[in-house]
Every structure is written in structure tokens, then in C-alpha cells.
Coordinates of C-alpha atoms in Angstrom, one line a residue:
Chain A
M15 CA 26.1 -39.2 -8.4
T16 CA 29.6 -39.3 -6.8
V17 CA 32.7 -39.1 -8.9
D18 CA 33.5 -42.9 -8.1
E19 CA 29.9 -43.7 -9.3
A20 CA 30.6 -41.8 -12.5
R21 CA 33.9 -43.6 -13.0
E22 CA 32.2 -47.2 -12.5
R23 CA 29.4 -46.2 -14.8
A24 CA 31.7 -44.9 -17.6
A25 CA 33.8 -48.0 -17.3
A26 CA 30.7 -50.2 -17.6
A27 CA 29.7 -48.1 -20.8
L28 CA 33.0 -48.6 -22.3
E29 CA 32.9 -52.5 -21.6
E30 CA 29.4 -52.7 -23.0
A31 CA 30.8 -51.2 -26.4
G32 CA 33.3 -53.9 -26.6
I33 CA 36.2 -51.4 -25.5
V34 CA 38.6 -53.7 -23.6
L35 CA 40.4 -51.7 -20.6
T36 CA 43.2 -52.8 -18.3
D37 CA 42.3 -52.6 -14.6
A38 CA 44.6 -49.8 -14.3
E39 CA 42.8 -47.9 -17.1
R40 CA 39.4 -48.4 -15.5
A41 CA 40.9 -46.9 -12.1
A42 CA 42.2 -44.0 -14.2
I43 CA 39.0 -42.7 -15.9
E44 CA 39.0 -39.2 -15.2
V45 CA 35.6 -37.5 -14.2
A46 CA 35.3 -33.7 -14.8
D47 CA 32.6 -31.5 -13.4
F48 CA 34.1 -28.5 -14.4
G49 CA 33.8 -27.0 -11.0
L50 CA 29.9 -26.6 -11.3
D51 CA 28.8 -29.4 -9.1
Q52 CA 26.0 -30.7 -11.4
L53 CA 27.9 -33.5 -12.9
E54 CA 24.9 -35.4 -14.4
E55 CA 24.1 -32.5 -16.5
V56 CA 27.4 -30.8 -17.1
G57 CA 30.3 -33.3 -17.0
L58 CA 32.6 -35.4 -18.8
Q59 CA 34.2 -39.0 -18.3
L60 CA 37.6 -39.2 -19.9
L61 CA 39.9 -42.3 -20.5
V62 CA 43.2 -40.9 -22.0
Y63 CA 45.0 -43.7 -23.9
V64 CA 48.0 -41.6 -24.9
N65 CA 49.2 -37.8 -24.8
T66 CA 52.7 -37.3 -26.2
D67 CA 54.1 -34.0 -27.1
R68 CA 52.7 -34.6 -30.6
C69 CA 49.6 -36.6 -30.4
C70 CA 46.7 -37.9 -28.1
A71 CA 43.9 -40.2 -28.2
K72 CA 40.9 -40.6 -25.7
E73 CA 37.6 -42.2 -25.2
L74 CA 35.1 -39.7 -24.0
V75 CA 31.9 -41.1 -22.2
L76 CA 28.7 -38.9 -21.8
F77 CA 25.8 -39.8 -19.7
P78 CA 22.2 -39.2 -21.2
N79 CA 22.0 -35.4 -22.3
Q80 CA 25.2 -34.7 -20.4
A81 CA 27.1 -31.7 -21.9
C82 CA 30.4 -30.4 -22.1
P83 CA 30.5 -26.5 -22.1
E84 CA 31.6 -24.3 -24.5
H85 CA 35.6 -23.8 -24.7
R86 CA 38.5 -23.5 -27.2
H87 CA 42.0 -24.9 -27.3
P88 CA 44.3 -21.7 -27.9
P89 CA 47.7 -21.5 -29.3
V90 CA 50.4 -22.3 -26.9
G91 CA 54.0 -21.2 -28.1
D92 CA 54.8 -22.7 -31.5
D93 CA 51.5 -24.9 -31.1
P94 CA 48.5 -23.2 -33.1
G95 CA 46.2 -25.0 -30.6
K96 CA 44.7 -28.6 -30.2
E97 CA 43.1 -30.0 -33.3
E98 CA 40.4 -32.7 -32.5
T99 CA 38.5 -35.3 -34.4
F100 CA 35.5 -36.5 -32.5
R101 CA 34.1 -40.0 -33.8
C102 CA 31.0 -41.2 -32.3
R103 CA 31.0 -44.9 -31.3
R104 CA 27.8 -45.4 -29.5
G105 CA 24.7 -43.2 -28.7
S106 CA 24.7 -39.7 -30.4
V107 CA 26.4 -36.7 -29.9
T108 CA 25.4 -32.9 -31.0
L109 CA 28.3 -30.7 -31.7
R110 CA 28.2 -27.0 -31.8
V111 CA 31.3 -25.6 -33.3
A112 CA 31.6 -21.7 -34.2
G113 CA 31.3 -21.3 -37.9
S114 CA 29.4 -24.2 -38.6
P115 CA 25.7 -25.3 -38.4
E116 CA 25.0 -27.7 -35.3
I117 CA 26.3 -31.3 -36.1
V118 CA 24.6 -34.5 -34.7
L119 CA 27.1 -37.4 -35.0
Q120 CA 25.7 -41.1 -35.0
P121 CA 27.8 -44.2 -34.5
G122 CA 30.5 -44.3 -37.3
E123 CA 30.4 -40.5 -37.9
Q124 CA 33.0 -37.9 -37.3
F125 CA 34.0 -34.3 -37.4
T126 CA 37.3 -32.5 -37.2
I127 CA 37.4 -29.3 -35.1
P128 CA 40.2 -27.0 -36.0
P129 CA 42.5 -25.2 -33.4
N130 CA 41.4 -22.3 -31.3
T131 CA 37.7 -22.5 -32.4
L132 CA 34.6 -22.1 -29.8
H133 CA 32.8 -25.6 -29.5
S134 CA 30.7 -27.4 -27.1
F135 CA 29.1 -30.8 -27.3
S136 CA 26.3 -32.9 -25.5
A137 CA 25.1 -36.6 -25.6
G138 CA 21.7 -37.5 -26.8
P139 CA 18.9 -39.3 -24.5
E140 CA 21.0 -42.5 -24.8
G141 CA 24.1 -41.0 -23.7
A142 CA 27.3 -41.2 -25.9
I143 CA 30.8 -42.7 -26.3
V144 CA 33.2 -40.7 -28.7
S145 CA 36.8 -41.5 -29.7
E146 CA 38.8 -38.1 -29.7
F147 CA 41.8 -38.1 -32.0
S148 CA 44.1 -35.1 -31.6
T149 CA 47.2 -33.4 -31.2
R150 CA 48.5 -32.7 -27.8
S151 CA 46.1 -32.2 -25.0
R152 CA 46.7 -29.5 -22.6
D153 CA 43.7 -29.3 -20.7
E154 CA 45.1 -26.5 -18.2
T155 CA 45.3 -24.0 -21.0
D156 CA 41.7 -24.6 -22.3
V157 CA 39.6 -21.5 -22.3
F158 CA 36.0 -21.8 -21.3
S159 CA 33.3 -19.3 -22.2
D160 CA 31.8 -19.5 -18.6
P161 CA 34.0 -17.7 -16.1
R162 CA 32.8 -20.1 -13.2
I163 CA 34.6 -23.0 -14.9
V164 CA 37.7 -24.6 -13.5
R165 CA 39.1 -27.4 -15.4
Chain B
M29 CA 42.6 -64.4 -51.2
T30 CA 41.7 -61.6 -53.5
V31 CA 41.9 -57.8 -52.3
D32 CA 38.0 -57.8 -52.4
E33 CA 37.9 -60.7 -50.2
A34 CA 40.5 -59.4 -47.6
R35 CA 38.4 -56.2 -47.6
E36 CA 35.1 -57.8 -46.6
R37 CA 36.9 -60.1 -44.1
A38 CA 38.5 -57.2 -42.5
A39 CA 35.1 -55.2 -42.4
A40 CA 33.4 -58.2 -40.9
A41 CA 36.2 -58.4 -38.4
L42 CA 35.9 -54.7 -37.3
E43 CA 32.0 -55.3 -37.3
E44 CA 32.5 -58.4 -34.9
A45 CA 34.5 -56.1 -32.6
G46 CA 31.7 -53.8 -32.3
I47 CA 33.3 -51.1 -34.4
V48 CA 30.6 -49.0 -36.5
L49 CA 31.8 -48.1 -39.8
T50 CA 29.8 -46.3 -42.5
D51 CA 29.2 -47.8 -45.9
A52 CA 32.0 -45.5 -47.4
E53 CA 34.5 -46.6 -44.8
R54 CA 34.0 -50.0 -45.3
A55 CA 34.5 -49.6 -49.1
A56 CA 37.6 -47.7 -48.4
I57 CA 39.5 -50.2 -46.5
E58 CA 42.8 -50.4 -47.7
V59 CA 44.4 -53.7 -48.6
A60 CA 48.3 -53.7 -48.5
D61 CA 50.3 -56.6 -49.9
F62 CA 53.5 -54.7 -50.1
G63 CA 54.0 -55.8 -53.5
L64 CA 55.0 -59.4 -52.3
D65 CA 52.0 -61.1 -53.6
Q66 CA 51.5 -63.3 -50.7
L67 CA 48.7 -61.4 -48.8
E68 CA 47.8 -64.0 -46.2
E69 CA 51.4 -64.1 -44.9
V70 CA 52.5 -60.7 -45.6
G71 CA 49.9 -57.8 -45.5
L72 CA 47.8 -55.5 -43.7
Q73 CA 44.3 -54.1 -44.1
L74 CA 43.7 -50.7 -42.9
L75 CA 40.9 -48.2 -42.3
V76 CA 42.1 -44.6 -42.1
Y77 CA 39.7 -42.5 -40.0
V78 CA 41.7 -39.3 -40.2
N79 CA 45.0 -38.1 -41.4
T80 CA 45.7 -34.3 -41.1
D81 CA 48.9 -32.4 -41.3
R82 CA 49.2 -33.0 -37.4
C83 CA 47.6 -36.2 -36.3
C84 CA 46.3 -39.6 -37.7
A85 CA 44.0 -42.4 -36.4
K86 CA 43.6 -45.7 -38.0
E87 CA 42.4 -49.4 -37.3
L88 CA 44.6 -52.2 -38.4
V89 CA 43.4 -55.4 -39.2
L90 CA 45.5 -58.6 -39.4
F91 CA 44.5 -62.0 -40.2
P92 CA 45.9 -65.1 -38.4
N93 CA 49.7 -64.9 -38.3
Q94 CA 49.6 -62.1 -41.1
A95 CA 52.7 -60.1 -40.8
C96 CA 53.7 -56.3 -41.6
P97 CA 57.4 -56.4 -42.7
E98 CA 60.1 -54.3 -40.9
H99 CA 60.2 -50.6 -42.0
R100 CA 60.8 -47.1 -40.3
H101 CA 59.2 -43.8 -40.7
P102 CA 62.1 -41.4 -41.4
P103 CA 62.2 -37.6 -40.8
V104 CA 60.6 -35.4 -43.7
G105 CA 61.3 -31.8 -43.6
D106 CA 60.7 -30.4 -40.1
D107 CA 59.0 -33.5 -39.0
P108 CA 61.1 -35.9 -37.2
G109 CA 59.3 -39.0 -38.4
K110 CA 55.9 -40.8 -37.6
E111 CA 55.2 -41.6 -33.9
E112 CA 52.9 -44.5 -33.5
T113 CA 51.1 -45.7 -30.6
F114 CA 49.5 -49.4 -31.2
R115 CA 46.5 -50.4 -29.1
C116 CA 45.3 -54.0 -29.4
R117 CA 41.8 -54.3 -29.3
R118 CA 41.1 -58.1 -30.3
G119 CA 43.6 -61.2 -30.7
S120 CA 47.0 -60.4 -30.0
V121 CA 50.0 -58.8 -31.9
T122 CA 53.9 -59.2 -31.6
L123 CA 55.8 -56.1 -32.1
R124 CA 59.5 -56.1 -32.7
V125 CA 61.0 -52.8 -32.3
A126 CA 64.5 -52.0 -32.6
G127 CA 66.1 -51.4 -29.3
S128 CA 63.3 -53.1 -27.3
P129 CA 62.7 -56.6 -26.5
E130 CA 59.8 -58.6 -28.2
I131 CA 56.4 -57.2 -27.1
V132 CA 53.2 -59.1 -27.3
L133 CA 50.1 -57.0 -27.0
Q134 CA 47.0 -58.5 -25.7
P135 CA 43.4 -56.7 -25.9
G136 CA 43.7 -53.4 -23.8
E137 CA 47.5 -53.2 -24.0
Q138 CA 49.3 -50.6 -26.1
F139 CA 53.0 -49.6 -27.0
T140 CA 54.4 -46.3 -28.3
I141 CA 57.0 -46.8 -31.3
P142 CA 59.3 -43.6 -31.5
P143 CA 59.8 -42.0 -34.9
N144 CA 62.5 -43.2 -37.4
T145 CA 62.8 -46.6 -35.2
L146 CA 62.9 -49.9 -37.5
H147 CA 59.6 -52.1 -36.4
S148 CA 57.8 -55.1 -37.7
F149 CA 54.7 -56.6 -36.3
S150 CA 52.6 -59.8 -36.6
A151 CA 49.3 -61.1 -35.6
G152 CA 48.9 -64.2 -33.4
P153 CA 46.8 -67.3 -34.6
E154 CA 43.4 -65.5 -34.0
G155 CA 44.4 -62.6 -36.1
A156 CA 44.3 -59.0 -34.4
I157 CA 42.5 -55.6 -34.3
V158 CA 44.9 -52.6 -33.5
S159 CA 44.2 -49.0 -33.1
E160 CA 47.0 -47.0 -34.5
F161 CA 47.1 -43.2 -33.0
S162 CA 50.0 -41.3 -34.5
T163 CA 51.3 -38.2 -35.9
R164 CA 50.7 -37.5 -39.7
S165 CA 51.0 -40.8 -41.8
R166 CA 52.8 -40.7 -45.0
D167 CA 53.1 -44.1 -46.2
E168 CA 55.0 -43.0 -49.4
T169 CA 58.1 -42.2 -47.4
D170 CA 58.2 -45.4 -45.3
V171 CA 61.6 -47.0 -45.6
F172 CA 61.3 -50.9 -45.7
S173 CA 64.2 -53.2 -45.1
D174 CA 63.3 -55.6 -47.7
P175 CA 64.2 -53.9 -51.2
R176 CA 61.4 -55.9 -53.0
I177 CA 58.7 -53.9 -51.1
V178 CA 56.6 -51.5 -52.8
R179 CA 54.2 -49.6 -50.5

């Protein structure tokens, strides 16, 4: 699957879920393969609605069984690190958060991940659409446990 | 229209838009008439997904032509005031923000309102569903221009 194919597939999944996007947003869907070149297994498609100094909202699209590898959002200056709430919209997503039992979110269910806390997540067999509500997103400072990963 | 009727109507509108809610969330939809007792004209239905010290996400449901009266979110302590992004999901919403021309948002369109800035909004003839992504929400400190209003 190419990046363009992944972007189109993610846009189609969002549309099927009744999420209306502008043409500019569809074209701006970010496809992250984390530098591992195995996108269908390890990857993430993201649409960023807003990301200011203070808060951020995104839609995450995961293909069936696709996973986002373990990482944390460390403190940056006065910011204690990104706090994220994941709300499942379609499909299901399994969250693994340090210090918590494994959590499976179905549509309408959500979980808030504290700052600077290791976490990973993966979609169930139908894939997943997840809304993320958070403080400012600074992807470039994320710390991944797998040293091969480039974000 | 009673508060219970408004809550049920809002839940039905969210469901029709493909937004999956838990039973607890449906029951927790807040109906605000701002103390004016003319809910169908001046009022707002709100579902708060999350509201932490740092960020907040809600769905707002407006019935046809229903309006939210002019107000601002003032600074509180170290917080410069609530910053809000409104994203229209269904119907249309007209935003009146001090210092900007009137803005009409259609589905897929959004606008970010700076802190401590007077604003009001109203739905078009089909009503509206609007996602709000913001910093912490402190309704009790909102300042309304109409002195009769009780939030």
C-alpha cells in the first residue's frame, strides 16, 4: 500500500463514518509509517483539525489490526507533556497504557492518557476511527521505545 | 419544549449524524436555557466528552434558528481565558465574533475564537451540530452581555 493509497482509504473510512471533510483536509491526511516501511501492520493515518499552543484535536484512522508503536509525550519546557483523550468512533481499538490493564474501546467509549506515560494502541479486525482530544501536539518530541522509529 | 424533550431531540440529532453515545452520555446531555425560559429560540444542548484542567471537547446541538447569546471567556488566574475551535458537522452555524466579519460555517468548516473575545452564534434553519475543541471549560466564569442571563 502506497502513502497515497493509505490517504485515500483513510478519507473513505472517515466519510463512511459520516465525518465531513473539506477537499483540503482530505489531501492533508498524514500517513505515518514511523520509518519502519511496514505501513499495513505498523502505521497511522491522521487528520489534524486544530493544533494551537494550548490544545489540539485530530481524527486517527487505523486499518484492520494496524498498530501505533509504544511511545510517550515528555515534558517540554513548562509543558508537563501532552495529555490525550482517545474516543473510539468506529471499529475497536486496544490501548496499552503503562500502569493500567489493557483497555479495549468500542464506539462511544473513551480513555484519557496522562502526560509522559508510555502507551501503544492497535485496531481490531475491522480497523478503527478514533477522535483524539489533547493539549498541544509536538510529534517531533515524542519518545518511542523502538530506537529504529523515526517520527 | 421541556428540558427532557430537548435532551431527547439532541440525542436523536447526534445519533442521526452517526455520533455514537453511551446510554450514560445520552442521559447527561446538558440543556441550557440561560435562565431566559425561551429555550427554542435561545438555548443550547451540550454533550461534554472531556474537560480536564488543560483541555476540553464537546458536541453542541442547536435546534433550527436556536441561538447562544453573546458572551466571553475571561482570564482566570494564570489562564488567559478559554480558547475555542468550533467545527460544524451538520446543518450550518453563524458565528459573530468581535473584530471579525460574520462567519457562516458549513459542515467540515471551522473557526477558532481567541480567549476573552465576545462571541455569539446561532443555527441555520436546519439546526446544527458543532464540535467544540477548547482549553478548560469553566462555564461559571463566562461573562454574558445580557445581564438577565444565568449560566
